[in-house]
Amino acid sequence: MVVRRVVGYASGNERVSVSKSVIDSNLIDRHTNAAIEKESHGIFCEIREETQDDEVLIGNEDNIDGNTNIIANNGRDGIHFRRRADAVIDDVRIIDNIVTLNIEDGIEIQGLNGLEDPRDARVELLNFQVDDNSITENGANGVALHQSADAQLRVNMDNNLIDANVANGIQLTENVNSSIDLRSIGGLWTSNTITNNLGHGISHNAATGGIIFDNVIEMIVDNALLVGLNGVNAEGGSLGNFIDFNGLDGIEINGAGRATFTNNIISRNGHLVVNDPTQGGGVD
């Protein structure tokens, strides 16, 4: 188990800051390491209070297979990332990991709470990039994204294999404290393979498409959720997602807001549905 906590308070407008952290080339497997607690996440990162965490890399970006983290057989999530209170997160990259056979979710990202003044977009926009991972056979969801109160998540995902997880391939959920909460989940999801999960391929149960201030480009933007794009990537592969042979719907949408689905193959979903006309569609 790898535990990483950033906690602290500062005076005025200052923050306790940590930058440029790397977790790479580890075998994090409870079955091969007796020191790992039975009911623990493989990698657990918690950022809270008046802190800032920038440029976190879990995995590597060298485009060489087989030399990254293997995160398997852990008692809870494979990778669990949690933001609490007013903490700032910018540029977390989860790249080229093998995340498999964990008891709960493969990867879970939680954005909880937010600043009292939502115009401070350094906090309201929490940036994650999830690329080139194999996320398979976990006991709950492949990827779980959760938001609460005024948290704003942007999670881009490209070229991940999300296969044979016991619940949904990707799950979006939220906790609403007030009707004026500014919560939203956005991101660009391209070239992912979301297959053979026992639940939905994508379960959309959270608000998407909030209007936010992007501190990187210093402009107000729409935190849009874009699932697929027209065209191909540099290798000639489709920028759409392949959503196939999941047990319930290919995509189930219950969340508020706006999301755009483009150029995806959604096929052969619903094979576990028996006598329930509300389940088992391509898009529901």
Tab-separated table of C-alpha atoms in Angstrom:
chain	number	residue	atom	x	y	z
A	1	MET	CA	0.000	0.000	0.000
A	2	VAL	CA	1.225	3.480	-0.910
A	3	VAL	CA	-0.276	6.265	1.233
A	4	ARG	CA	0.210	9.900	0.269
A	5	ARG	CA	-1.386	12.670	2.340
A	6	VAL	CA	-1.001	16.418	1.881
A	7	VAL	CA	-2.523	18.251	4.867
A	8	GLY	CA	-1.887	21.730	6.289
A	9	TYR	CA	-2.956	25.293	6.948
A	10	ALA	CA	-1.344	28.547	5.837
A	11	SER	CA	-1.863	32.228	6.556
A	12	GLY	CA	-3.522	34.726	4.208
A	13	ASN	CA	-3.766	33.508	0.611
A	14	GLU	CA	-0.780	31.159	0.898
A	15	ARG	CA	-0.952	27.373	0.622
A	16	VAL	CA	1.080	24.400	1.736
A	17	SER	CA	2.321	23.067	-1.618
A	18	VAL	CA	3.750	19.779	-2.917
A	19	SER	CA	4.863	19.405	-6.551
A	20	LYS	CA	6.339	16.843	-8.950
A	21	SER	CA	5.612	13.512	-7.237
A	22	VAL	CA	6.095	10.187	-9.069
A	23	ILE	CA	4.908	6.674	-8.127
A	24	ASP	CA	6.261	4.226	-10.712
A	25	SER	CA	7.465	0.659	-11.317
A	26	ASN	CA	5.941	-0.859	-8.164
A	27	LEU	CA	4.250	-4.173	-7.496
A	28	ILE	CA	1.444	-3.330	-5.076
A	29	ASP	CA	-0.212	-6.687	-4.494
A	30	ARG	CA	-1.583	-7.881	-1.167
A	31	HIS	CA	-1.074	-11.497	-2.193
A	32	THR	CA	2.683	-11.043	-2.600
A	33	ASN	CA	3.314	-8.573	0.238
A	34	ALA	CA	2.139	-9.559	3.702
A	35	ALA	CA	2.813	-6.029	4.994
A	36	ILE	CA	-0.106	-4.612	2.992
A	37	GLU	CA	-3.198	-4.268	5.175
A	38	LYS	CA	-6.075	-6.554	4.253
A	39	GLU	CA	-8.633	-3.754	3.851
A	40	SER	CA	-6.615	-0.996	2.200
A	41	HIS	CA	-6.331	0.743	-1.152
A	42	GLY	CA	-3.354	-0.065	-3.330
A	43	ILE	CA	-2.461	3.630	-3.738
A	44	PHE	CA	-4.295	6.137	-1.510
A	45	CYS	CA	-3.811	9.887	-2.088
A	46	GLU	CA	-5.662	12.396	0.092
A	47	ILE	CA	-5.337	16.167	-0.311
A	48	ARG	CA	-7.141	18.426	2.167
A	49	GLU	CA	-7.313	21.710	4.033
A	50	GLU	CA	-5.314	24.656	2.604
A	51	THR	CA	-2.922	22.626	0.475
A	52	GLN	CA	-1.947	22.449	-3.172
A	53	ASP	CA	-0.776	19.357	-5.032
A	54	ASP	CA	0.624	19.763	-8.547
A	55	GLU	CA	2.148	17.455	-11.162
A	56	VAL	CA	1.494	14.018	-9.691
A	57	LEU	CA	2.395	11.068	-11.930
A	58	ILE	CA	1.188	7.573	-11.066
A	59	GLY	CA	2.839	5.340	-13.667
A	60	ASN	CA	5.038	6.602	-16.494
A	61	GLU	CA	4.908	8.150	-19.935
A	62	ASP	CA	7.775	6.324	-21.677
A	63	ASN	CA	5.422	4.316	-23.974
A	64	ILE	CA	7.132	1.054	-22.972
A	65	ASP	CA	4.821	-1.706	-21.745
A	66	GLY	CA	5.618	-3.846	-18.726
A	67	ASN	CA	7.662	-1.406	-16.616
A	68	THR	CA	4.940	0.406	-14.714
A	69	ASN	CA	2.875	-0.127	-11.564
A	70	ILE	CA	1.003	-3.384	-11.121
A	71	ILE	CA	-1.774	-2.745	-8.600
A	72	ALA	CA	-3.623	-5.954	-7.828
A	73	ASN	CA	-5.559	-7.904	-5.198
A	74	ASN	CA	-5.896	-5.022	-2.763
A	75	GLY	CA	-8.693	-5.054	-0.180
A	76	ARG	CA	-10.317	-1.823	-1.379
A	77	ASP	CA	-9.664	0.310	-4.512
A	78	GLY	CA	-6.613	-0.119	-6.682
A	79	ILE	CA	-6.031	3.668	-6.832
A	80	HIS	CA	-8.041	6.055	-4.647
A	81	PHE	CA	-7.643	9.841	-4.958
A	82	ARG	CA	-9.601	12.112	-2.592
A	83	ARG	CA	-9.789	15.926	-2.390
A	84	ARG	CA	-11.349	17.388	0.779
A	85	ALA	CA	-12.121	20.911	1.955
A	86	ASP	CA	-10.342	23.708	0.010
A	87	ALA	CA	-7.367	21.813	-1.364
A	88	VAL	CA	-6.068	22.503	-4.881
A	89	ILE	CA	-5.276	19.708	-7.327
A	90	ASP	CA	-3.733	20.399	-10.709
A	91	ASP	CA	-2.261	17.960	-13.244
A	92	VAL	CA	-2.625	14.471	-11.780
A	93	ARG	CA	-1.661	11.887	-14.409
A	94	ILE	CA	-2.525	8.193	-14.012
A	95	ILE	CA	-0.717	6.657	-16.973
A	96	ASP	CA	0.054	3.110	-18.144
A	97	ASN	CA	-0.786	1.126	-14.999
A	98	ILE	CA	-2.144	-2.406	-14.649
A	99	VAL	CA	-5.026	-2.232	-12.152
A	100	THR	CA	-6.674	-5.588	-11.651
A	101	LEU	CA	-8.465	-7.893	-9.216
A	102	ASN	CA	-8.920	-5.298	-6.484
A	103	ILE	CA	-11.880	-5.866	-4.162
A	104	GLU	CA	-13.592	-2.533	-4.869
A	105	ASP	CA	-13.053	-0.017	-7.720
A	106	GLY	CA	-10.072	-0.107	-10.027
A	107	ILE	CA	-9.639	3.703	-9.870
A	108	GLU	CA	-11.781	6.030	-7.760
A	109	ILE	CA	-11.481	9.834	-7.831
A	110	GLN	CA	-13.469	11.846	-5.278
A	111	GLY	CA	-13.877	15.605	-5.300
A	112	LEU	CA	-15.423	16.661	-2.007
A	113	ASN	CA	-16.412	20.180	-0.934
A	114	GLY	CA	-14.974	23.400	-2.394
A	115	LEU	CA	-14.088	26.994	-1.634
A	116	GLU	CA	-16.609	29.335	-0.065
A	117	ASP	CA	-16.013	31.636	-3.043
A	118	PRO	CA	-16.474	29.441	-6.163
A	119	ARG	CA	-14.812	32.080	-8.351
A	120	ASP	CA	-11.440	30.810	-7.129
A	121	ALA	CA	-11.232	28.254	-9.909
A	122	ARG	CA	-7.871	26.834	-8.855
A	123	VAL	CA	-9.904	24.702	-6.501
A	124	GLU	CA	-13.107	24.373	-8.460
A	125	LEU	CA	-11.364	22.685	-11.399
A	126	LEU	CA	-9.596	19.473	-10.326
A	127	ASN	CA	-7.561	18.160	-13.282
A	128	PHE	CA	-6.862	14.474	-13.927
A	129	GLN	CA	-5.544	12.599	-16.964
A	130	VAL	CA	-6.163	8.818	-17.066
A	131	ASP	CA	-4.483	7.223	-20.113
A	132	ASP	CA	-3.222	3.863	-21.362
A	133	ASN	CA	-4.244	1.851	-18.289
A	134	SER	CA	-5.487	-1.723	-18.118
A	135	ILE	CA	-8.347	-1.704	-15.566
A	136	THR	CA	-9.797	-5.193	-15.393
A	137	GLU	CA	-11.632	-7.666	-13.181
A	138	ASN	CA	-12.071	-5.382	-10.200
A	139	GLY	CA	-14.824	-6.165	-7.700
A	140	ALA	CA	-16.828	-2.984	-8.241
A	141	ASN	CA	-16.441	-0.316	-10.977
A	142	GLY	CA	-13.542	0.005	-13.353
A	143	VAL	CA	-13.403	3.808	-12.884
A	144	ALA	CA	-15.568	5.658	-10.328
A	145	LEU	CA	-15.842	9.468	-10.333
A	146	HIS	CA	-17.639	11.092	-7.406
A	147	GLN	CA	-18.352	14.740	-6.665
A	148	SER	CA	-19.895	16.524	-3.704
A	149	ALA	CA	-21.083	20.093	-3.028
A	150	ASP	CA	-19.148	22.578	-5.227
A	151	ALA	CA	-16.434	20.222	-6.451
A	152	GLN	CA	-15.610	20.453	-10.165
A	153	LEU	CA	-13.803	17.478	-11.692
A	154	ARG	CA	-12.217	17.379	-15.115
A	155	VAL	CA	-11.084	13.843	-15.893
A	156	ASN	CA	-9.733	13.167	-19.385
A	157	MET	CA	-9.413	9.499	-20.349
A	158	ASP	CA	-7.728	8.070	-23.431
A	159	ASN	CA	-6.886	4.569	-24.624
A	160	ASN	CA	-7.802	2.667	-21.457
A	161	LEU	CA	-8.938	-0.954	-21.393
A	162	ILE	CA	-11.833	-1.147	-18.909
A	163	ASP	CA	-12.903	-4.767	-19.015
A	164	ALA	CA	-14.693	-7.429	-16.970
A	165	ASN	CA	-15.304	-5.391	-13.830
A	166	VAL	CA	-18.080	-6.639	-11.556
A	167	ALA	CA	-20.135	-3.415	-11.560
A	168	ASN	CA	-19.940	-0.644	-14.212
A	169	GLY	CA	-17.111	0.172	-16.568
A	170	ILE	CA	-17.243	3.884	-15.651
A	171	GLN	CA	-19.530	5.265	-12.939
A	172	LEU	CA	-20.341	8.939	-12.235
A	173	THR	CA	-22.048	9.777	-8.927
A	174	GLU	CA	-22.685	12.854	-6.814
A	175	ASN	CA	-23.785	14.031	-3.386
A	176	VAL	CA	-25.987	17.139	-3.478
A	177	ASN	CA	-26.062	19.310	-0.355
A	178	SER	CA	-27.921	22.301	-1.805
A	179	SER	CA	-29.862	23.235	-4.922
A	180	ILE	CA	-27.218	25.896	-5.667
A	181	ASP	CA	-24.237	23.518	-5.534
A	182	LEU	CA	-21.885	24.159	-8.467
A	183	ARG	CA	-20.750	20.563	-8.856
A	184	SER	CA	-19.878	19.142	-12.274
A	185	ILE	CA	-17.861	16.390	-13.909
A	186	GLY	CA	-16.336	16.991	-17.315
A	187	GLY	CA	-13.583	15.672	-19.531
A	188	LEU	CA	-12.720	14.239	-22.915
A	189	TRP	CA	-12.959	10.441	-23.223
A	190	THR	CA	-11.456	8.995	-26.406
A	191	SER	CA	-10.347	5.613	-27.756
A	192	ASN	CA	-11.321	3.664	-24.639
A	193	THR	CA	-12.411	0.027	-24.746
A	194	ILE	CA	-15.258	-0.514	-22.251
A	195	THR	CA	-16.272	-4.145	-22.497
A	196	ASN	CA	-17.564	-7.177	-20.614
A	197	ASN	CA	-18.448	-5.281	-17.438
A	198	LEU	CA	-21.374	-6.853	-15.577
A	199	GLY	CA	-23.214	-3.557	-15.062
A	200	HIS	CA	-23.449	-0.624	-17.470
A	201	GLY	CA	-20.621	0.335	-19.752
A	202	ILE	CA	-21.017	3.946	-18.565
A	203	SER	CA	-23.359	4.826	-15.679
A	204	HIS	CA	-23.977	8.596	-15.725
A	205	ASN	CA	-25.554	9.676	-12.415
A	206	ALA	CA	-23.954	13.078	-11.773
A	207	ALA	CA	-24.160	16.637	-13.070
A	208	THR	CA	-21.983	17.441	-16.084
A	209	GLY	CA	-21.238	20.548	-18.112
A	210	GLY	CA	-20.868	23.245	-15.470
A	211	ILE	CA	-19.605	26.739	-16.345
A	212	ILE	CA	-16.240	27.287	-14.627
A	213	PHE	CA	-13.143	29.470	-14.718
A	214	ASP	CA	-10.103	27.645	-16.129
A	215	ASN	CA	-7.079	29.008	-14.283
A	216	VAL	CA	-4.664	27.620	-16.896
A	217	ILE	CA	-6.000	29.648	-19.823
A	218	GLU	CA	-7.651	32.253	-17.546
A	219	MET	CA	-11.004	32.044	-19.298
A	220	ILE	CA	-14.512	30.987	-18.396
A	221	VAL	CA	-15.175	27.613	-20.031
A	222	ASP	CA	-17.823	24.910	-20.114
A	223	ASN	CA	-16.657	21.869	-18.145
A	224	ALA	CA	-18.167	19.693	-20.845
A	225	LEU	CA	-18.271	15.913	-20.852
A	226	LEU	CA	-17.329	14.762	-24.348
A	227	VAL	CA	-17.494	11.000	-24.884
A	228	GLY	CA	-15.808	10.348	-28.213
A	229	LEU	CA	-14.758	12.597	-31.094
A	230	ASN	CA	-14.902	12.319	-34.843
A	231	GLY	CA	-11.651	11.371	-36.558
A	232	VAL	CA	-8.661	9.185	-35.735
A	233	ASN	CA	-5.609	9.430	-33.491
A	234	ALA	CA	-1.946	9.441	-34.558
A	235	GLU	CA	-1.959	5.627	-34.865
A	236	GLY	CA	-5.043	5.643	-37.070
A	237	GLY	CA	-7.393	4.397	-34.362
A	238	SER	CA	-10.826	5.856	-33.859
A	239	LEU	CA	-11.272	8.702	-31.395
A	240	GLY	CA	-14.602	7.138	-30.498
A	241	ASN	CA	-15.001	4.609	-27.696
A	242	PHE	CA	-15.820	0.917	-28.074
A	243	ILE	CA	-18.618	0.014	-25.624
A	244	ASP	CA	-19.479	-3.637	-26.133
A	245	PHE	CA	-20.971	-6.665	-24.379
A	246	ASN	CA	-21.663	-5.051	-21.020
A	247	GLY	CA	-24.289	-6.763	-18.892
A	248	LEU	CA	-26.787	-3.875	-18.698
A	249	ASP	CA	-26.986	-0.715	-20.845
A	250	GLY	CA	-24.079	0.418	-22.934
A	251	ILE	CA	-24.659	3.929	-21.554
A	252	GLU	CA	-27.214	4.803	-18.868
A	253	ILE	CA	-27.904	8.529	-18.327
A	254	ASN	CA	-29.667	9.786	-15.196
A	255	GLY	CA	-27.513	12.819	-14.346
A	256	ALA	CA	-28.346	16.465	-14.946
A	257	GLY	CA	-26.493	18.882	-17.215
A	258	ARG	CA	-25.019	18.297	-20.649
A	259	ALA	CA	-22.913	15.561	-22.215
A	260	THR	CA	-22.047	14.867	-25.858
A	261	PHE	CA	-21.557	11.368	-27.297
A	262	THR	CA	-19.850	11.180	-30.703
A	263	ASN	CA	-18.481	8.415	-32.959
A	264	ASN	CA	-18.798	5.594	-30.421
A	265	ILE	CA	-19.486	1.950	-31.195
A	266	ILE	CA	-22.156	0.770	-28.730
A	267	SER	CA	-23.004	-2.852	-29.420
A	268	ARG	CA	-24.223	-6.123	-27.904
A	269	ASN	CA	-24.977	-4.671	-24.467
A	270	GLY	CA	-27.691	-6.016	-22.144
A	271	HIS	CA	-26.991	-9.724	-22.324
A	272	LEU	CA	-27.575	-10.132	-18.555
A	273	VAL	CA	-31.006	-8.488	-18.614
A	274	VAL	CA	-33.936	-10.850	-18.104
A	275	ASN	CA	-37.555	-9.634	-18.359
A	276	ASP	CA	-36.755	-5.983	-17.651
A	277	PRO	CA	-37.629	-3.648	-20.545
A	278	THR	CA	-36.001	-0.663	-18.770
A	279	GLN	CA	-32.510	-2.162	-19.037
A	280	GLY	CA	-30.307	-3.569	-21.736
A	281	GLY	CA	-30.326	-0.799	-24.343
A	282	GLY	CA	-27.467	0.804	-26.197
A	283	VAL	CA	-28.207	4.205	-24.622
A	284	ASP	CA	-30.837	4.559	-21.903
